[in-house]
Amino acid sequence: MHPILTQLRRLVFYLLGWIPLAGMLTYLLAVPGRLTWWQAGAVAFPLCLLYAFVCLAAWYPCLATPLERSSVPRFLFTHVVGAIVASALWLLLARSLVRMLSSSREFRGIDSRLSEDLPLLFGTGVLLYLLAVGFHYVLLAVEASRQAEARVMQAGLLAREAELRALKAQVNPHFLFNSLNSISALTASDPPKAREMCIVLGDFLRRTLGLGEKPSIPLAEEMSLIHAFLAVEKIRYGDRLHMEEAIDPAALNAEVPPLLLQPLVENAVVHGVANLVEGGWIRLAVERRDGVLEIAIENQFDPEAPRRRRNGVGLVNVRQRLEARYPGHASFLATAVGDRFRVAIRIPVESDDARSLAGHAPLEKTR
Amino acid sequence: MTVPEGRRIRTIVVDDEDLARQVLREFLSAHVEIEIVAECANGFEAVKSVTERKPDLVFLDIQMPKLDGFEVLELIGPGPAVIFVTAYDTFAIRAFEVHAVDYLLKPISAPRFEAALERAKERLSGKLPPPPLPAMELAAAARPPRQYLDRIPVRDGASVFIIPVAKLDYAEAQDDYVALASQGKKHLKQQTISSLEASLDPSRFLRIHRSYIVNLERVSKIEPYGKDSYVAVLTTGGQLPVSRAGHARLRAFLDR
């Protein structure tokens, strides 16, 4: 379909563009004096209106001979032939129009007077057609750049999605290596315990499988993932790991992005408890209030601990995911005061009541 | 350090996870020539035990509370043979640059463990050459580029102090040692001033003299001192001599 014809607005602008051309044609016809201004106008304007539609046909030869990929002879041949055919049609239109007009009293005899202007008319038809060809090439270029822009945006979106999927599906491999080492220790000293650890580790891994594909899961499911994770860590760290939870029962069926909180709990273990000789606590609190989930994860840490690898990567991931998922509607705040590290998150509840995000006022954005 | 024929190899196992120590204990129990003289669960304990018990061999975890494995090695010096044990493969190059005997990845396989122990025995019997340089010089060399110290561990006998670099006023060379002035105290550390200089952020610390590095935040002014020489006056009181080259560097900094 021709791009001008797909939208009424475009068509109107296109036809308006022909008004000055029709004016010029009126001028050309009236100046030699054979026609009055009125007669010239009455011929030129309807003729141009018809020719405007004829010239739209230039779209197809333009499409078939793209500027940058066509040979010069072919380019010239296509458009010269096009111009001659269009202009012949233009003459034909002019002749029939004049014949129709000459039957009325005011226009009597203009057909014979106009026949002297036929070469001029033919030349004008060729020029107008070539003008239309130029116009169509511009149109094609604009269309192409718009498509390229859309492709770039699309590619960016896809890349971002892929990245987020990768972030979500991330289970820290060192957690796995350390856990396997613990199992290896237990096989000799405490085989039943080794078996138990295999089972809890398997349970955790199974739960993380496939979570990356899901857009969201109920908080209850994320919590059982966290429990499976902590069951493994509890065997490794023993009494050093203390977990406290305060979960609002009303929050449990709220939908949250999968693997949002587990990395934060893992962070609290790796950068908090693991660095404390006597161990430490982690507190997780979730409340649901006015369509908003308020999540706080707090842990003890040693401010003088040696720097660990991957420091903060988990936090950056979570923040980026929230920003991508709830642009302007979520907040993320990480603070360290004394020996306490706290991450506070607020996200809109998008769950059971199936109300859209649009219903929520933007939350204040932090960091 | 070499172990005489017939004596058992005194060994210390360092890991903050009980189960990880247990694996090593189990593997080591098959070797009568090994004697486990201590087990440690953090970096401070490790430095204390090594200082007091002078082991021949140390199995050393890298990520631990208080001090990481590299900091422990830096403080205990080049005495014992060290085998790093960690879940992270990213430290391997650094480990060999500080002349670790071997680098075991968790979960530890028995054959791999035996190979590491064999290497350690070769090192201890003198068949493998001992590390040619003090470990701490190498620790500085092995630090990734553009990553400067944010704390300096110092050992005093069997106990360990941690000096955050923000609290280091200046460092003074004293023969094979540097004296680190922090919060009104001086801590001695066996290290050359040049290797310390290389490990400190040059935008915060400046070598103002052959024997002095100063924390730029502590410099309140520069005063002439006799003919052609200067002193830096510190905000903590006290003055440090400034060499001519040091003066040019310091001026360039203060004028910026």
Short mmCIF file of N, CA and C in Angstrom, two decimals, chain B residues 119-201:
data_model
loop_
_atom_site.label_atom_id
_atom_site.label_comp_id
_atom_site.label_asym_id
_atom_site.label_seq_id
_atom_site.Cartn_x
_atom_site.Cartn_y
_atom_site.Cartn_z
N ARG B 119 53.90 -32.16 46.52
CA ARG B 119 54.65 -30.94 46.18
C ARG B 119 55.15 -30.25 47.44
N ALA B 120 54.28 -30.21 48.45
CA ALA B 120 54.66 -29.55 49.70
C ALA B 120 55.83 -30.29 50.34
N LYS B 121 55.78 -31.62 50.29
CA LYS B 121 56.88 -32.39 50.89
C LYS B 121 58.18 -32.13 50.14
N GLU B 122 58.09 -32.02 48.81
CA GLU B 122 59.30 -31.72 48.04
C GLU B 122 59.87 -30.37 48.43
N ARG B 123 58.96 -29.40 48.59
CA ARG B 123 59.41 -28.07 49.00
C ARG B 123 60.09 -28.16 50.37
N LEU B 124 59.50 -28.94 51.29
CA LEU B 124 60.00 -29.00 52.66
C LEU B 124 61.29 -29.81 52.76
N SER B 125 61.48 -30.75 51.82
CA SER B 125 62.72 -31.53 51.88
C SER B 125 63.84 -30.81 51.13
N GLY B 126 63.52 -29.64 50.61
CA GLY B 126 64.55 -28.84 49.95
C GLY B 126 64.72 -29.16 48.48
N LYS B 127 63.91 -30.08 47.96
CA LYS B 127 64.06 -30.41 46.54
C LYS B 127 63.49 -29.30 45.66
N LEU B 128 62.42 -28.69 46.13
CA LEU B 128 61.90 -27.53 45.40
C LEU B 128 62.53 -26.30 46.02
N PRO B 129 62.94 -25.36 45.20
CA PRO B 129 63.57 -24.16 45.77
C PRO B 129 62.57 -23.36 46.60
N PRO B 130 63.01 -22.80 47.71
CA PRO B 130 62.12 -21.95 48.51
C PRO B 130 61.86 -20.65 47.76
N PRO B 131 60.84 -19.93 48.16
CA PRO B 131 60.54 -18.67 47.47
C PRO B 131 61.72 -17.72 47.54
N PRO B 132 62.07 -17.12 46.40
CA PRO B 132 63.26 -16.27 46.35
C PRO B 132 63.08 -14.91 47.03
N LEU B 133 61.85 -14.44 47.21
CA LEU B 133 61.64 -13.10 47.75
C LEU B 133 60.70 -13.18 48.94
N PRO B 134 60.81 -12.24 49.85
CA PRO B 134 59.82 -12.22 50.93
C PRO B 134 58.41 -12.18 50.35
N ALA B 135 57.51 -12.90 50.99
CA ALA B 135 56.17 -13.03 50.44
C ALA B 135 55.46 -11.70 50.29
N MET B 136 55.73 -10.77 51.19
CA MET B 136 54.94 -9.52 51.15
C MET B 136 55.32 -8.65 49.97
N GLU B 137 56.60 -8.74 49.55
CA GLU B 137 56.98 -7.99 48.35
C GLU B 137 56.19 -8.54 47.16
N LEU B 138 56.05 -9.86 47.17
CA LEU B 138 55.31 -10.49 46.08
C LEU B 138 53.83 -10.22 46.19
N ALA B 139 53.35 -10.13 47.41
CA ALA B 139 51.93 -9.83 47.60
C ALA B 139 51.61 -8.49 46.95
N ALA B 140 52.53 -7.53 47.14
CA ALA B 140 52.34 -6.22 46.52
C ALA B 140 52.38 -6.36 45.00
N ALA B 141 53.33 -7.19 44.52
CA ALA B 141 53.47 -7.36 43.07
C ALA B 141 52.24 -8.02 42.47
N ALA B 142 51.61 -8.89 43.25
CA ALA B 142 50.50 -9.67 42.70
C ALA B 142 49.18 -8.94 42.76
N ARG B 143 49.18 -7.79 43.40
CA ARG B 143 47.91 -7.07 43.51
C ARG B 143 47.48 -6.61 42.12
N PRO B 144 46.21 -6.77 41.78
CA PRO B 144 45.78 -6.33 40.46
C PRO B 144 46.08 -4.85 40.26
N PRO B 145 46.44 -4.46 39.02
CA PRO B 145 46.79 -3.06 38.79
C PRO B 145 45.62 -2.13 39.15
N ARG B 146 45.98 -0.95 39.60
CA ARG B 146 45.02 0.10 39.93
C ARG B 146 44.12 -0.27 41.11
N GLN B 147 44.44 -1.36 41.79
CA GLN B 147 43.66 -1.64 42.99
C GLN B 147 44.58 -1.44 44.18
N TYR B 148 44.31 -0.41 44.95
CA TYR B 148 45.20 -0.08 46.04
C TYR B 148 44.66 -0.63 47.35
N LEU B 149 45.56 -0.71 48.32
CA LEU B 149 45.17 -1.20 49.64
C LEU B 149 44.11 -0.29 50.25
N ASP B 150 43.12 -0.89 50.93
CA ASP B 150 42.26 -0.03 51.73
C ASP B 150 42.50 -0.27 53.22
N ARG B 151 43.36 -1.25 53.51
CA ARG B 151 43.74 -1.47 54.90
C ARG B 151 45.08 -2.17 54.92
N ILE B 152 45.79 -1.98 56.00
CA ILE B 152 47.11 -2.60 56.11
C ILE B 152 47.11 -3.45 57.37
N PRO B 153 47.26 -4.77 57.22
CA PRO B 153 47.36 -5.61 58.40
C PRO B 153 48.79 -5.56 58.96
N VAL B 154 48.90 -5.45 60.26
CA VAL B 154 50.21 -5.40 60.90
C VAL B 154 50.24 -6.44 62.01
N ARG B 155 51.38 -7.10 62.14
CA ARG B 155 51.48 -8.13 63.17
C ARG B 155 52.40 -7.63 64.28
N ASP B 156 51.97 -7.84 65.51
CA ASP B 156 52.85 -7.54 66.63
C ASP B 156 52.91 -8.80 67.46
N GLY B 157 53.99 -9.55 67.31
CA GLY B 157 54.06 -10.87 67.94
C GLY B 157 52.97 -11.73 67.35
N ALA B 158 52.09 -12.23 68.21
CA ALA B 158 51.06 -13.13 67.71
C ALA B 158 49.75 -12.42 67.43
N SER B 159 49.69 -11.10 67.73
CA SER B 159 48.42 -10.43 67.51
C SER B 159 48.49 -9.54 66.28
N VAL B 160 47.33 -9.21 65.77
CA VAL B 160 47.24 -8.52 64.49
C VAL B 160 46.46 -7.22 64.66
N PHE B 161 46.99 -6.14 64.07
CA PHE B 161 46.23 -4.89 63.99
C PHE B 161 45.86 -4.64 62.54
N ILE B 162 44.72 -4.02 62.39
CA ILE B 162 44.34 -3.62 61.05
C ILE B 162 44.37 -2.10 61.03
N ILE B 163 45.16 -1.53 60.13
CA ILE B 163 45.16 -0.07 59.99
C ILE B 163 44.44 0.28 58.69
N PRO B 164 43.25 0.88 58.79
CA PRO B 164 42.61 1.36 57.55
C PRO B 164 43.49 2.47 56.97
N VAL B 165 43.69 2.50 55.67
CA VAL B 165 44.64 3.48 55.12
C VAL B 165 44.21 4.92 55.40
N ALA B 166 42.91 5.15 55.58
CA ALA B 166 42.44 6.50 55.90
C ALA B 166 42.98 6.96 57.25
N LYS B 167 43.35 6.00 58.11
CA LYS B 167 43.86 6.37 59.44
C LYS B 167 45.37 6.32 59.52
N LEU B 168 46.01 6.07 58.38
CA LEU B 168 47.48 6.07 58.36
C LEU B 168 47.95 7.52 58.16
N ASP B 169 48.73 8.05 59.13
CA ASP B 169 49.21 9.43 59.01
C ASP B 169 50.42 9.49 58.09
N TYR B 170 51.42 8.68 58.41
CA TYR B 170 52.59 8.61 57.54
C TYR B 170 53.32 7.30 57.80
N ALA B 171 54.25 6.97 56.91
CA ALA B 171 55.07 5.78 57.08
C ALA B 171 56.53 6.18 57.01
N GLU B 172 57.32 5.57 57.87
CA GLU B 172 58.74 5.93 57.94
C GLU B 172 59.59 4.67 57.75
N ALA B 173 60.58 4.74 56.87
CA ALA B 173 61.43 3.57 56.64
C ALA B 173 62.41 3.42 57.80
N GLN B 174 62.52 2.18 58.30
CA GLN B 174 63.52 1.89 59.33
C GLN B 174 64.18 0.57 58.98
N ASP B 175 65.33 0.64 58.32
CA ASP B 175 66.03 -0.56 57.83
C ASP B 175 65.09 -1.43 57.00
N ASP B 176 64.88 -2.68 57.47
CA ASP B 176 64.02 -3.59 56.69
C ASP B 176 62.55 -3.42 57.02
N TYR B 177 62.25 -2.47 57.88
CA TYR B 177 60.87 -2.30 58.34
C TYR B 177 60.32 -0.95 57.89
N VAL B 178 59.00 -0.83 57.98
CA VAL B 178 58.40 0.50 57.94
C VAL B 178 57.64 0.70 59.24
N ALA B 179 57.73 1.93 59.76
CA ALA B 179 56.94 2.27 60.94
C ALA B 179 55.70 2.99 60.43
N LEU B 180 54.53 2.48 60.78
CA LEU B 180 53.29 3.06 60.30
C LEU B 180 52.68 3.88 61.44
N ALA B 181 52.57 5.20 61.24
CA ALA B 181 52.03 6.06 62.29
C ALA B 181 50.53 6.22 62.07
N SER B 182 49.79 5.84 63.10
CA SER B 182 48.33 5.91 63.00
C SER B 182 47.74 6.13 64.37
N GLN B 183 46.91 7.12 64.49
CA GLN B 183 46.20 7.42 65.74
C GLN B 183 47.15 7.48 66.94
N GLY B 184 48.25 8.20 66.74
CA GLY B 184 49.18 8.42 67.84
C GLY B 184 50.08 7.24 68.17
N LYS B 185 49.98 6.14 67.42
CA LYS B 185 50.84 4.98 67.68
C LYS B 185 51.67 4.67 66.45
N LYS B 186 52.76 3.95 66.69
CA LYS B 186 53.56 3.48 65.56
C LYS B 186 53.58 1.97 65.54
N HIS B 187 53.32 1.41 64.35
CA HIS B 187 53.33 -0.05 64.21
C HIS B 187 54.43 -0.42 63.24
N LEU B 188 55.26 -1.39 63.63
CA LEU B 188 56.34 -1.82 62.75
C LEU B 188 55.86 -2.96 61.85
N LYS B 189 56.27 -2.87 60.60
CA LYS B 189 55.92 -3.94 59.68
C LYS B 189 57.12 -4.25 58.82
N GLN B 190 57.37 -5.55 58.60
CA GLN B 190 58.52 -5.92 57.79
C GLN B 190 58.19 -5.76 56.32
N GLN B 191 58.58 -4.65 55.79
CA GLN B 191 58.29 -4.34 54.39
C GLN B 191 59.18 -3.18 53.99
N THR B 192 59.53 -3.09 52.70
CA THR B 192 60.30 -1.92 52.27
C THR B 192 59.33 -0.78 51.99
N ILE B 193 59.84 0.44 52.13
CA ILE B 193 58.96 1.59 51.94
C ILE B 193 58.53 1.71 50.47
N SER B 194 59.40 1.23 49.56
CA SER B 194 59.03 1.31 48.14
C SER B 194 57.86 0.40 47.80
N SER B 195 57.85 -0.81 48.38
CA SER B 195 56.74 -1.71 48.07
C SER B 195 55.46 -1.20 48.73
N LEU B 196 55.58 -0.56 49.90
CA LEU B 196 54.40 0.05 50.52
C LEU B 196 53.87 1.18 49.64
N GLU B 197 54.81 2.00 49.15
CA GLU B 197 54.42 3.12 48.29
C GLU B 197 53.64 2.62 47.07
N ALA B 198 54.12 1.50 46.50
CA ALA B 198 53.46 0.97 45.30
C ALA B 198 52.05 0.48 45.58
N SER B 199 51.77 0.12 46.84
CA SER B 199 50.46 -0.46 47.13
C SER B 199 49.47 0.60 47.66
N LEU B 200 49.95 1.84 47.80
CA LEU B 200 49.04 2.90 48.27
C LEU B 200 48.57 3.77 47.11
N ASP B 201 47.37 4.27 47.23
CA ASP B 201 46.78 5.11 46.19
C ASP B 201 47.60 6.40 46.04
#
